[in-house]
mmCIF file of C-alpha atoms in Angstrom:
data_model
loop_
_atom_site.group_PDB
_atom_site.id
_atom_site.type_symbol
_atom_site.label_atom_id
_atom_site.label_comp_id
_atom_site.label_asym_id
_atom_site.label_seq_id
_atom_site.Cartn_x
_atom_site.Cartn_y
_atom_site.Cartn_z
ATOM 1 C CA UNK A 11 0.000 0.000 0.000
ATOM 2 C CA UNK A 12 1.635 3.532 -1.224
ATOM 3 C CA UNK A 13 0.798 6.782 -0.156
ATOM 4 C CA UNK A 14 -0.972 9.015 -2.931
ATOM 5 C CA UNK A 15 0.602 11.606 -4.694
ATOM 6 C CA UNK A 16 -0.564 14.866 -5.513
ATOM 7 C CA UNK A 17 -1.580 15.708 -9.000
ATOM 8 C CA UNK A 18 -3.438 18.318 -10.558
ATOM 9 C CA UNK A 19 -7.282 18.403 -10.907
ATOM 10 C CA UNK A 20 -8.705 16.769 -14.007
ATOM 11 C CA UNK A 21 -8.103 18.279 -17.119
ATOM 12 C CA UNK A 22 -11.298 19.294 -19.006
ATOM 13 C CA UNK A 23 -10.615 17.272 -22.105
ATOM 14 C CA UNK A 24 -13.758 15.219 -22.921
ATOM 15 C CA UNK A 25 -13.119 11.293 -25.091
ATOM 16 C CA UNK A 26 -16.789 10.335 -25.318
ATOM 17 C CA UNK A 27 -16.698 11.945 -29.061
ATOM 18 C CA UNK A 28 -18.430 8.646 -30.288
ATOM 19 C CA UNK A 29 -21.140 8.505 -27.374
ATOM 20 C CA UNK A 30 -22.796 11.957 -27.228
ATOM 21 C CA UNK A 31 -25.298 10.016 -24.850
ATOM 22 C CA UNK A 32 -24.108 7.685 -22.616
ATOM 23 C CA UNK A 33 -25.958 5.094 -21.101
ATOM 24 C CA UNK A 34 -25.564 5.933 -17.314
ATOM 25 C CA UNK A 35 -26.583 3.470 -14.520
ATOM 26 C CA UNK A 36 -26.743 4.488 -10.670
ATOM 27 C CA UNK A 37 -26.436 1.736 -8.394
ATOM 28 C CA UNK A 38 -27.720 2.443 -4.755
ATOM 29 C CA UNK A 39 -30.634 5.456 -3.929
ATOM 30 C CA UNK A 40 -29.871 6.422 -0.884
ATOM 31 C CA UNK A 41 -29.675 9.961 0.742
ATOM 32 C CA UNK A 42 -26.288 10.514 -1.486
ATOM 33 C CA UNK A 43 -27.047 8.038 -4.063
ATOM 34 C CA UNK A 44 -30.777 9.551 -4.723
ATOM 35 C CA UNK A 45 -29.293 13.654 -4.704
ATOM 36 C CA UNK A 46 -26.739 11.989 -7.491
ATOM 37 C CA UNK A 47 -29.313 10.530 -9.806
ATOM 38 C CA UNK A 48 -31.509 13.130 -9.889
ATOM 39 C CA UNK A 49 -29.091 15.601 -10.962
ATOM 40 C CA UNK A 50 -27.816 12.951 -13.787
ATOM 41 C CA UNK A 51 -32.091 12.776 -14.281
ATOM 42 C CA UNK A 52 -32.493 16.431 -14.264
ATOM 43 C CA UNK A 53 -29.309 16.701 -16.644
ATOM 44 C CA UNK A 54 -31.410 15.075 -19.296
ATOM 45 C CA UNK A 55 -28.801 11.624 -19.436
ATOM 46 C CA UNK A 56 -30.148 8.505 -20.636
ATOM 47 C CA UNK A 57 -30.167 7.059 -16.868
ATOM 48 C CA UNK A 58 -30.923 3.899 -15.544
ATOM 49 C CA UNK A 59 -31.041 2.793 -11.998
ATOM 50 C CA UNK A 60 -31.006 -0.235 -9.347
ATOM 51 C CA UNK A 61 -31.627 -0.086 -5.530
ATOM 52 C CA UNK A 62 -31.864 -2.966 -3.138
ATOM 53 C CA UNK A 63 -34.913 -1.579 -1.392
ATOM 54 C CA UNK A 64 -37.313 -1.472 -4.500
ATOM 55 C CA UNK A 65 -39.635 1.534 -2.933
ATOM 56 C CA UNK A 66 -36.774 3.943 -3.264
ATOM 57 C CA UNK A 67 -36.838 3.208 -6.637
ATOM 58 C CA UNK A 68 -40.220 3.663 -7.173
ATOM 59 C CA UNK A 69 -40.607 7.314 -7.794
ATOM 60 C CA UNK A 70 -38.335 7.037 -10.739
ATOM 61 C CA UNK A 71 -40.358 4.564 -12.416
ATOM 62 C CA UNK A 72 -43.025 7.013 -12.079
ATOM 63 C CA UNK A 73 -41.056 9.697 -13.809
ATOM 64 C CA UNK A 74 -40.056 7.311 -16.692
ATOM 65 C CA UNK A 75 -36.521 6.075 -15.826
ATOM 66 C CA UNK A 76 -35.532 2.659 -16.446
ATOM 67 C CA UNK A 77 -35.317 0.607 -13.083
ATOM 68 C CA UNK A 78 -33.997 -2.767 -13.363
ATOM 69 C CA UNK A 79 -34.808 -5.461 -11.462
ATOM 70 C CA UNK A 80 -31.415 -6.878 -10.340
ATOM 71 C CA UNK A 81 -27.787 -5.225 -10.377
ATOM 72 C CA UNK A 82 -26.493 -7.221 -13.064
ATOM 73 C CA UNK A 83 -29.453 -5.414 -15.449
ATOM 74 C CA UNK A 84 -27.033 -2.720 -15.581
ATOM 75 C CA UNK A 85 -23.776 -4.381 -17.048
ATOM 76 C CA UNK A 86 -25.231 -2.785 -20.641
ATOM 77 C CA UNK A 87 -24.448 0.867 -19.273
ATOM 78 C CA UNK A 88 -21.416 2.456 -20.652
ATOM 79 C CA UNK A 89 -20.969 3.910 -16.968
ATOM 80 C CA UNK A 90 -22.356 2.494 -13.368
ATOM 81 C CA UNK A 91 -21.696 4.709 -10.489
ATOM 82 C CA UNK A 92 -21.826 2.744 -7.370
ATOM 83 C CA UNK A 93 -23.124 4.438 -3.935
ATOM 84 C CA UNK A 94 -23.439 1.630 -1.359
ATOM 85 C CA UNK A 95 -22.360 1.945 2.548
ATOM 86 C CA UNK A 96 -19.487 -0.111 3.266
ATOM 87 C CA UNK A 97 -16.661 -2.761 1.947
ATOM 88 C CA UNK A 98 -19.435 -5.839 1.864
ATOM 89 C CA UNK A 99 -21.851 -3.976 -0.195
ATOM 90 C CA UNK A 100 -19.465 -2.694 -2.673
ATOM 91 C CA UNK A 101 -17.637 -6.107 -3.230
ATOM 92 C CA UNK A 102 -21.016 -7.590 -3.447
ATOM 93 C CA UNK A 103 -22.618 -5.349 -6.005
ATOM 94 C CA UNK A 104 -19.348 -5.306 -7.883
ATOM 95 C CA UNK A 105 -17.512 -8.934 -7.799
ATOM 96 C CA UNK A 106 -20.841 -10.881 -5.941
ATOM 97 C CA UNK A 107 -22.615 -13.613 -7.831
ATOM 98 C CA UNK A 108 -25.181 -11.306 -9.242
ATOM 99 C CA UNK A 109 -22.821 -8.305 -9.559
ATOM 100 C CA UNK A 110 -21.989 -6.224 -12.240
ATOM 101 C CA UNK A 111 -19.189 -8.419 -13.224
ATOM 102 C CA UNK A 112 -21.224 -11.111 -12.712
ATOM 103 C CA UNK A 113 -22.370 -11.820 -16.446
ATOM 104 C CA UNK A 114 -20.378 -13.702 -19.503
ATOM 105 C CA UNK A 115 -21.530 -11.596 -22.085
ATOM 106 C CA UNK A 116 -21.306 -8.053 -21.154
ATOM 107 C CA UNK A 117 -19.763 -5.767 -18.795
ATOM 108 C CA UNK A 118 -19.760 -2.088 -17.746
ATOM 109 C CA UNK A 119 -17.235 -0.018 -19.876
ATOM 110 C CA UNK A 120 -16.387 1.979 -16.706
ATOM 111 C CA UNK A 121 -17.308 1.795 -13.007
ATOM 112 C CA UNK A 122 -17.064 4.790 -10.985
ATOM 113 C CA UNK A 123 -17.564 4.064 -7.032
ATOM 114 C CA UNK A 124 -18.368 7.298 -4.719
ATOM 115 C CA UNK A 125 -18.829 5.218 -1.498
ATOM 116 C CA UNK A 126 -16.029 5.443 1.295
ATOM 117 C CA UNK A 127 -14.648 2.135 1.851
ATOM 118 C CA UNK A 128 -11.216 0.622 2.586
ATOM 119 C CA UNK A 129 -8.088 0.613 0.376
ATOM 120 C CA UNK A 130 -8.461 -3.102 0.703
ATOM 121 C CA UNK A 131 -12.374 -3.781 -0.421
ATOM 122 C CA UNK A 132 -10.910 -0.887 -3.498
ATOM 123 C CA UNK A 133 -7.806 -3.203 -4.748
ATOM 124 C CA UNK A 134 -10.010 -5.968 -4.839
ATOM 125 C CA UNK A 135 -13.002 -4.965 -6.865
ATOM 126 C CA UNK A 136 -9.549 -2.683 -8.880
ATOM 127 C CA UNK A 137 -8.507 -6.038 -9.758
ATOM 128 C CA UNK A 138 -11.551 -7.878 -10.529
ATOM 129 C CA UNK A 139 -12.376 -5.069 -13.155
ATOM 130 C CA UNK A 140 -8.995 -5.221 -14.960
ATOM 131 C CA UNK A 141 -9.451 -8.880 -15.710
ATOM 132 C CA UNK A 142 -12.527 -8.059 -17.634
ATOM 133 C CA UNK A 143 -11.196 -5.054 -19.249
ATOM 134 C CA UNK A 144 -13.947 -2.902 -17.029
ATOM 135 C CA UNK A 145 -11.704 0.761 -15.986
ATOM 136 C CA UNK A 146 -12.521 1.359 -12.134
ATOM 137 C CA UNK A 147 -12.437 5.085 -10.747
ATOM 138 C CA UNK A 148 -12.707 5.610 -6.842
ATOM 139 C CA UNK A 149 -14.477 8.565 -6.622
ATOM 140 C CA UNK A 150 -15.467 9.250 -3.007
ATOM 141 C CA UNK A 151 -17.609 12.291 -2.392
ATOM 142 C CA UNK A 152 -17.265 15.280 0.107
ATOM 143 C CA UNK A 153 -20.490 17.039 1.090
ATOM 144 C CA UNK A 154 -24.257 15.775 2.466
ATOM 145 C CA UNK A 155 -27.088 15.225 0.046
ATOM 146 C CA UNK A 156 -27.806 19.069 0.549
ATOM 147 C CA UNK A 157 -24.872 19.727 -0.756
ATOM 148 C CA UNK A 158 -24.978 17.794 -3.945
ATOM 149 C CA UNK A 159 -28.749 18.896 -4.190
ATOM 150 C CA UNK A 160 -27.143 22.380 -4.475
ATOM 151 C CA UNK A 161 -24.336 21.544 -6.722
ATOM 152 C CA UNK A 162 -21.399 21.838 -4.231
ATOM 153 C CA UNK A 163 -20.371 18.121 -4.139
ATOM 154 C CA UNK A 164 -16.645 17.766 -4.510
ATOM 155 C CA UNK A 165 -15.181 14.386 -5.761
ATOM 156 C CA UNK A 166 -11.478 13.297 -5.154
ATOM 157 C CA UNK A 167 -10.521 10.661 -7.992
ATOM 158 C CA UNK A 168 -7.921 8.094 -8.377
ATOM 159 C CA UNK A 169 -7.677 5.062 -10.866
ATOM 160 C CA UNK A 170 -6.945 4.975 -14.708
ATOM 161 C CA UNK A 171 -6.315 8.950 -16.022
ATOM 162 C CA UNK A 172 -7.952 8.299 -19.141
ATOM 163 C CA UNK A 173 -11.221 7.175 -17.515
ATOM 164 C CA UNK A 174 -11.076 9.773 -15.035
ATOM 165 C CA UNK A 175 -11.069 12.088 -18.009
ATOM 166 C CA UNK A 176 -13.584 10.494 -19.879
ATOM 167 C CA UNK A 177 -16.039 10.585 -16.676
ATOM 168 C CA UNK A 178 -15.283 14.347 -16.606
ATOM 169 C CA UNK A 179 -18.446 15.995 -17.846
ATOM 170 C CA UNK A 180 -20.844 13.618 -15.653
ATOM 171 C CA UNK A 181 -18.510 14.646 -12.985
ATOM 172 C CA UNK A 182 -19.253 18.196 -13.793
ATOM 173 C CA UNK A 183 -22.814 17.757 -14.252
ATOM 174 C CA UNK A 184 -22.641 15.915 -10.467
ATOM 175 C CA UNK A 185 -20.856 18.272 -8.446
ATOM 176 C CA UNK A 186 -18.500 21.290 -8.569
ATOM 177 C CA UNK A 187 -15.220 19.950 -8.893
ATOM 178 C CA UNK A 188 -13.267 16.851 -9.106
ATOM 179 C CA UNK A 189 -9.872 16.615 -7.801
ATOM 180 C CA UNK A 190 -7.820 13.368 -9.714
ATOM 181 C CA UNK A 191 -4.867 12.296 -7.335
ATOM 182 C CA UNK A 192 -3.401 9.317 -9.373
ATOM 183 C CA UNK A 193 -3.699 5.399 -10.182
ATOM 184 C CA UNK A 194 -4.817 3.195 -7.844
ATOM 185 C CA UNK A 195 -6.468 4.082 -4.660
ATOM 186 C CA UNK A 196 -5.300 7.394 -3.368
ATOM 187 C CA UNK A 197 -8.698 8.576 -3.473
ATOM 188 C CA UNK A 198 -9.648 6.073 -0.717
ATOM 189 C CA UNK A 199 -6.638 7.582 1.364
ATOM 190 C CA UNK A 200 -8.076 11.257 0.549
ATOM 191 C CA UNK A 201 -11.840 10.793 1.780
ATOM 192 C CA UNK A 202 -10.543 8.666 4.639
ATOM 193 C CA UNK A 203 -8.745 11.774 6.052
ATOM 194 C CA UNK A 204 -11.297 14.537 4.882
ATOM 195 C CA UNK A 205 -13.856 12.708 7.137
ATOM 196 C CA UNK A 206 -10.775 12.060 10.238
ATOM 197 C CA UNK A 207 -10.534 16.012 9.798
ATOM 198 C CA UNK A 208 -14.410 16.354 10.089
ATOM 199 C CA UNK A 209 -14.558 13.919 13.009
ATOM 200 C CA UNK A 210 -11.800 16.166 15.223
ATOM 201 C CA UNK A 211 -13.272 19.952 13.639
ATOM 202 C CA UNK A 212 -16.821 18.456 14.824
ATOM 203 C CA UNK A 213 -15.787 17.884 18.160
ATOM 204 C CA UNK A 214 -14.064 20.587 18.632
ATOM 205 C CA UNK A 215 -16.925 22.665 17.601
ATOM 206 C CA UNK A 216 -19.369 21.145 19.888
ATOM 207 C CA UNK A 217 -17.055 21.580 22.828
ATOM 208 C CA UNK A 218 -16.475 24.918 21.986
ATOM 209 C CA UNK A 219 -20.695 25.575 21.605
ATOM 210 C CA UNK A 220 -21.318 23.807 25.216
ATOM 211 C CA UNK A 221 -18.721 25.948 26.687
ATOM 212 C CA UNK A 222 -20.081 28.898 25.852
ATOM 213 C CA UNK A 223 -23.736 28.245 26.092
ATOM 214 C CA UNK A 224 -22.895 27.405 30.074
ATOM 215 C CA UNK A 225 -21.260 31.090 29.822
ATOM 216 C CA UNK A 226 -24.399 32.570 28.642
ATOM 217 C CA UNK A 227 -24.009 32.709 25.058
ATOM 218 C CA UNK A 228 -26.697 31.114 23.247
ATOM 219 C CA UNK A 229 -25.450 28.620 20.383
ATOM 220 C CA UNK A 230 -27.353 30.622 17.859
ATOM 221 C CA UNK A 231 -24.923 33.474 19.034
ATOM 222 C CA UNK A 232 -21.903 31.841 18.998
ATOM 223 C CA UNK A 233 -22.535 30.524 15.102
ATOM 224 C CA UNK A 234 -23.600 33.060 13.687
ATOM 225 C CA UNK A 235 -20.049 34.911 15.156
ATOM 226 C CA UNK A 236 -17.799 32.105 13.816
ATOM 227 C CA UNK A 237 -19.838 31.858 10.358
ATOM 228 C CA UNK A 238 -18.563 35.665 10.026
ATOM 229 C CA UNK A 239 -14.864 34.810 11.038
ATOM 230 C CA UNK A 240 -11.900 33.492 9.845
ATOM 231 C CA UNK A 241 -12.746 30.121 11.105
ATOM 232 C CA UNK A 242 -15.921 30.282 9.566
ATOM 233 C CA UNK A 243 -16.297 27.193 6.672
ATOM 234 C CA UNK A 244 -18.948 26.073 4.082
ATOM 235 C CA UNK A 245 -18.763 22.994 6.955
ATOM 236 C CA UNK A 246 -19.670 25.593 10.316
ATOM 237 C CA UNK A 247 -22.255 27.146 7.686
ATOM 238 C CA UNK A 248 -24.326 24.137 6.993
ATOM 239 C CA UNK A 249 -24.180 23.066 10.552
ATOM 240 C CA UNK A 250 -25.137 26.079 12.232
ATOM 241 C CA UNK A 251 -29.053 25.607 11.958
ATOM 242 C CA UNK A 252 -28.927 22.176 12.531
ATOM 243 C CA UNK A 253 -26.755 22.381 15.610
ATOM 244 C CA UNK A 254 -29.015 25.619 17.007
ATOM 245 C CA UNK A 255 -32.235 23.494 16.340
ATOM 246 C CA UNK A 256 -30.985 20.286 17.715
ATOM 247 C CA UNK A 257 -32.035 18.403 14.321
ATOM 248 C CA UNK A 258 -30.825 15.102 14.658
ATOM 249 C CA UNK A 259 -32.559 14.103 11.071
ATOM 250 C CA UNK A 260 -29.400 12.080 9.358
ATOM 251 C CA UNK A 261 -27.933 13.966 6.816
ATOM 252 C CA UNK A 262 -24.342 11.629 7.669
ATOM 253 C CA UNK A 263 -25.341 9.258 10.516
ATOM 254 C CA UNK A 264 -23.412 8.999 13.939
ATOM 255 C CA UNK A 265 -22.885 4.927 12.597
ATOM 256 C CA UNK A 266 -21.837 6.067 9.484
ATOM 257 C CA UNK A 267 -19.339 8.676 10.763
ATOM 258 C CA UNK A 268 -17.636 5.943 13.121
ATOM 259 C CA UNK A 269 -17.417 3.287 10.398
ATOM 260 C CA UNK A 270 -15.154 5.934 8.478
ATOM 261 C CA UNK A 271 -13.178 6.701 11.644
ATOM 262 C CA UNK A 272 -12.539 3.141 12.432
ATOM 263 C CA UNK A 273 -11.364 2.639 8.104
ATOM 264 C CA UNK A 274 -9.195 5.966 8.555
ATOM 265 C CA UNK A 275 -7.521 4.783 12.181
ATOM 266 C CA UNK A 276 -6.811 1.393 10.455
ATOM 267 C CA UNK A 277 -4.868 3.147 7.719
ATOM 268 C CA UNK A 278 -3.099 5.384 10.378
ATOM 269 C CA UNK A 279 -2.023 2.125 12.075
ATOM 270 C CA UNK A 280 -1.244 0.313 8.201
ATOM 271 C CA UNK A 281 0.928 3.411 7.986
ATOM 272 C CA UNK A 282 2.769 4.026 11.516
ATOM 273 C CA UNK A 283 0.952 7.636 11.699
ATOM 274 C CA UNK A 284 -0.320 7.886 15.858
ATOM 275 C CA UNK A 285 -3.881 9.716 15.848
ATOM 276 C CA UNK A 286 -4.425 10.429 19.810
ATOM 277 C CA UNK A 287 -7.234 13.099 18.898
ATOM 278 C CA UNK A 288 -9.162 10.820 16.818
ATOM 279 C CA UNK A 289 -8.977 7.967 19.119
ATOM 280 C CA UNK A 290 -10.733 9.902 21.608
ATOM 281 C CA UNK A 291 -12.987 11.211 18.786
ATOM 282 C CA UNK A 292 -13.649 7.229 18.022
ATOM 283 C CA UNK A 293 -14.760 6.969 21.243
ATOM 284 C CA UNK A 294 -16.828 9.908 21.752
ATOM 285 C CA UNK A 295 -18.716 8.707 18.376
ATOM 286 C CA UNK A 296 -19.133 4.706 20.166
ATOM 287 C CA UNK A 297 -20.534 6.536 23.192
ATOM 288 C CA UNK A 298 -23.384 8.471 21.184
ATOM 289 C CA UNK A 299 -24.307 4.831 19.279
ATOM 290 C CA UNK A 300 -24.305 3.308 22.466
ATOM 291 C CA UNK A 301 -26.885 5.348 23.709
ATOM 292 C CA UNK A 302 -28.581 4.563 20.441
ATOM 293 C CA UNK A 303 -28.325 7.043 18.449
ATOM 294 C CA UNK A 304 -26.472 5.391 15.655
ATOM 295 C CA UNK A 305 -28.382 6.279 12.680
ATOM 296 C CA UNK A 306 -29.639 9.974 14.204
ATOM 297 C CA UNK A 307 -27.201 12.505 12.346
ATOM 298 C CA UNK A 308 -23.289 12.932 13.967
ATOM 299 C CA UNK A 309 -25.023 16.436 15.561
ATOM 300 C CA UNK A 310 -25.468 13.890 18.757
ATOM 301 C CA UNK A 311 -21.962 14.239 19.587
ATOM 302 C CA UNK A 312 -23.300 17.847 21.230
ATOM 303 C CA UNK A 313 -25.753 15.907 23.313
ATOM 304 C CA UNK A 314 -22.283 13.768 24.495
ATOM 305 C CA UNK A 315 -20.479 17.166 25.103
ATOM 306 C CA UNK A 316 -23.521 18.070 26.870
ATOM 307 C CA UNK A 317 -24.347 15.224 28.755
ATOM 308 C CA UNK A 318 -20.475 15.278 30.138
ATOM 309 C CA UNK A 319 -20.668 19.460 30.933
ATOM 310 C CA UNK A 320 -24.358 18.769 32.986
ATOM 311 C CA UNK A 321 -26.084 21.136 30.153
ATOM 312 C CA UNK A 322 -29.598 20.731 29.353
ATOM 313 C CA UNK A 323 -29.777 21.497 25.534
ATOM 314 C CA UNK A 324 -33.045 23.059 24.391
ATOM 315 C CA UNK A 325 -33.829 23.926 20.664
ATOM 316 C CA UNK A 326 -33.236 27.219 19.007
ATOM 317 C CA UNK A 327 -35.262 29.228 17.297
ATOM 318 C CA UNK A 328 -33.026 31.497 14.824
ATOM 319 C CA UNK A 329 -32.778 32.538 10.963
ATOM 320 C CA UNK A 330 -29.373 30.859 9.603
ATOM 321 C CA UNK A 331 -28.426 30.117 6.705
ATOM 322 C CA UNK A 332 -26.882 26.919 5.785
ATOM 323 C CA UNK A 333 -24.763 28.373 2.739
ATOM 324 C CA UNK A 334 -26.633 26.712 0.342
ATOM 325 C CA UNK A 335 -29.226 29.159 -0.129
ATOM 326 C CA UNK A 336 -28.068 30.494 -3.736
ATOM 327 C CA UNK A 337 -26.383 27.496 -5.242
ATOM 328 C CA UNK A 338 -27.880 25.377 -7.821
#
């Protein structure tokens, strides 16, 4: 396992010159994978989707997109994108018995994966694809589905240049920018330690909120004063109203944050790099599942700060902007 290496963002040079309209297949609606498709939808792409809960991929029947019935129905696409949870789901959709490798007579000409899983689950479904001739981009994603709603999804991409550059314009159409750091799996490095970064600035927001709330400074107060600072972020922004209302609807779960701590802290150990602030992190996260809030949003690490500082939190009502407001 190598470190990445930096390298420039993708150059806007487009190869699809013999497919105008590519046949585009989205494999998993959830909260990201849902935002995604309906921007490719929107886009006017010849789309075609697949979700393991068949309700969620209702509504798109309804609106005249193909759904297919089982994963391997979308081995005809030129592209799949792939939005699943974790390492089992990927390698399952991917490599499984009914996966998109899973039929003799045709595969995918290129599968782009935007979930954040492990180097490891990566090099394997990396090397299943090259011995069909299938390219393979890991193309994690930074940003909620608010933020890809809005058009401010970044992707960080690593794999085969010339399919990163031939995925460019769906890339575009998907997000804001997309960052390509290499071959192989950098990208899984990258994502790991955007969301290890998110973990410790979270936590050290929400200490910094219950300390001064128990000084007499209301939460709504103190974010609307660091939105207008220099430590103000498009991060702090779309937090703010969540954190002042106490909405604990998941936008990124407390579960889902955790799993992605525990991937990055194994690489940190693969690597010899010592993370004491995201142990404790780790652990702060475990204590807000074990009180079972798992799949309420990561916001729930306030209730542990609270909890620990004897604060009773009670919701805010105040006008803040999450950032988003004139994106599109």
């Amino acid at each position: 396992m190598s470190a990445p290496t930096a390298a420039p963002r993708i150059r806007p040079r487009r190869i699809m010159t013999n497919q105008p309209s590519p046949r585009i297949g989205w494999l998993g609606l959830g909260r990201m994978g849902s935002a995604f498709a309906d921007r490719l939808e929107a886009a006017g792409h010849d789309l075609r989707v697949w979700n393991r809960t068949p309700a969620k991929a209702a509504p798109y029947r309804d609106r005249g997109v193909t759904v297919v019935d089982a994963v391997a129905g979308l081995a005809d696409c030129d592209v799949v994108f792939v939005s699943v949870m974790a390492d089992a789901d990927l390698l399952d959709v991917v490599v499984g018995p009914s996966g998109l490798l899973s039929r003799a007579d045709r595969v995918p000409g290129l599968i782009v994966d935007t979930s954040t899983v492990s180097t490891g689950a990566s090099e394997t479904v990396r090397a299943a694809c090259a011995e069909r001739s299938v390219a393979f981009l890991a193309a994690p994603v930074s940003g909620n589905a608010e933020a890809v709603a809005a058009g401010r999804a970044s992707f960080v991409v690593s794999g085969p240049e010339d399919a990163a550059t031939t995925a460019l314009p769906l890339f575009e159409c998907l997000g804001q920018s997309a960052s390509y750091v290499g071959e192989g799996d950098g990208a899984r490095i990258m994502k790991l330690c955007h969301n290890l970064f998110v973990g410790g600035v979270f936590q050290s927001l929400v200490e910094a909120l219950v300390l001064a709330e128990k000084g007499g400074v209301s939460r709504s107060e103190f974010l609307r004063f660091i939105n207008g600072s220099a430590m103000g972020s498009m991060f702090t922004r779309y937090k703010a109203p969540t954190l002042a209302a106490l909405d604990y609807a998941p936008r990124f779960t407390t579960s889902g944050l955790l799993k992605d701590i525990d991937l990055g802290l194994g690489e940190a150990t693969a690597f010899g790099v010592p993370m004491p602030t995201m142990a404790l992190v780790r652990q702060l996260l475990q204590s807000a599942v074990a009180q079972g809030w798992g799949e309420d949003d990561f916001n729930r690490l306030l209730d542990v700060e609270a909890r620990a500082a004897n604060l009773e939190l009670r919701p805010e009502d105040a006008a803040l902007g999450n950032g988003f407001e004139t994106s599109g």
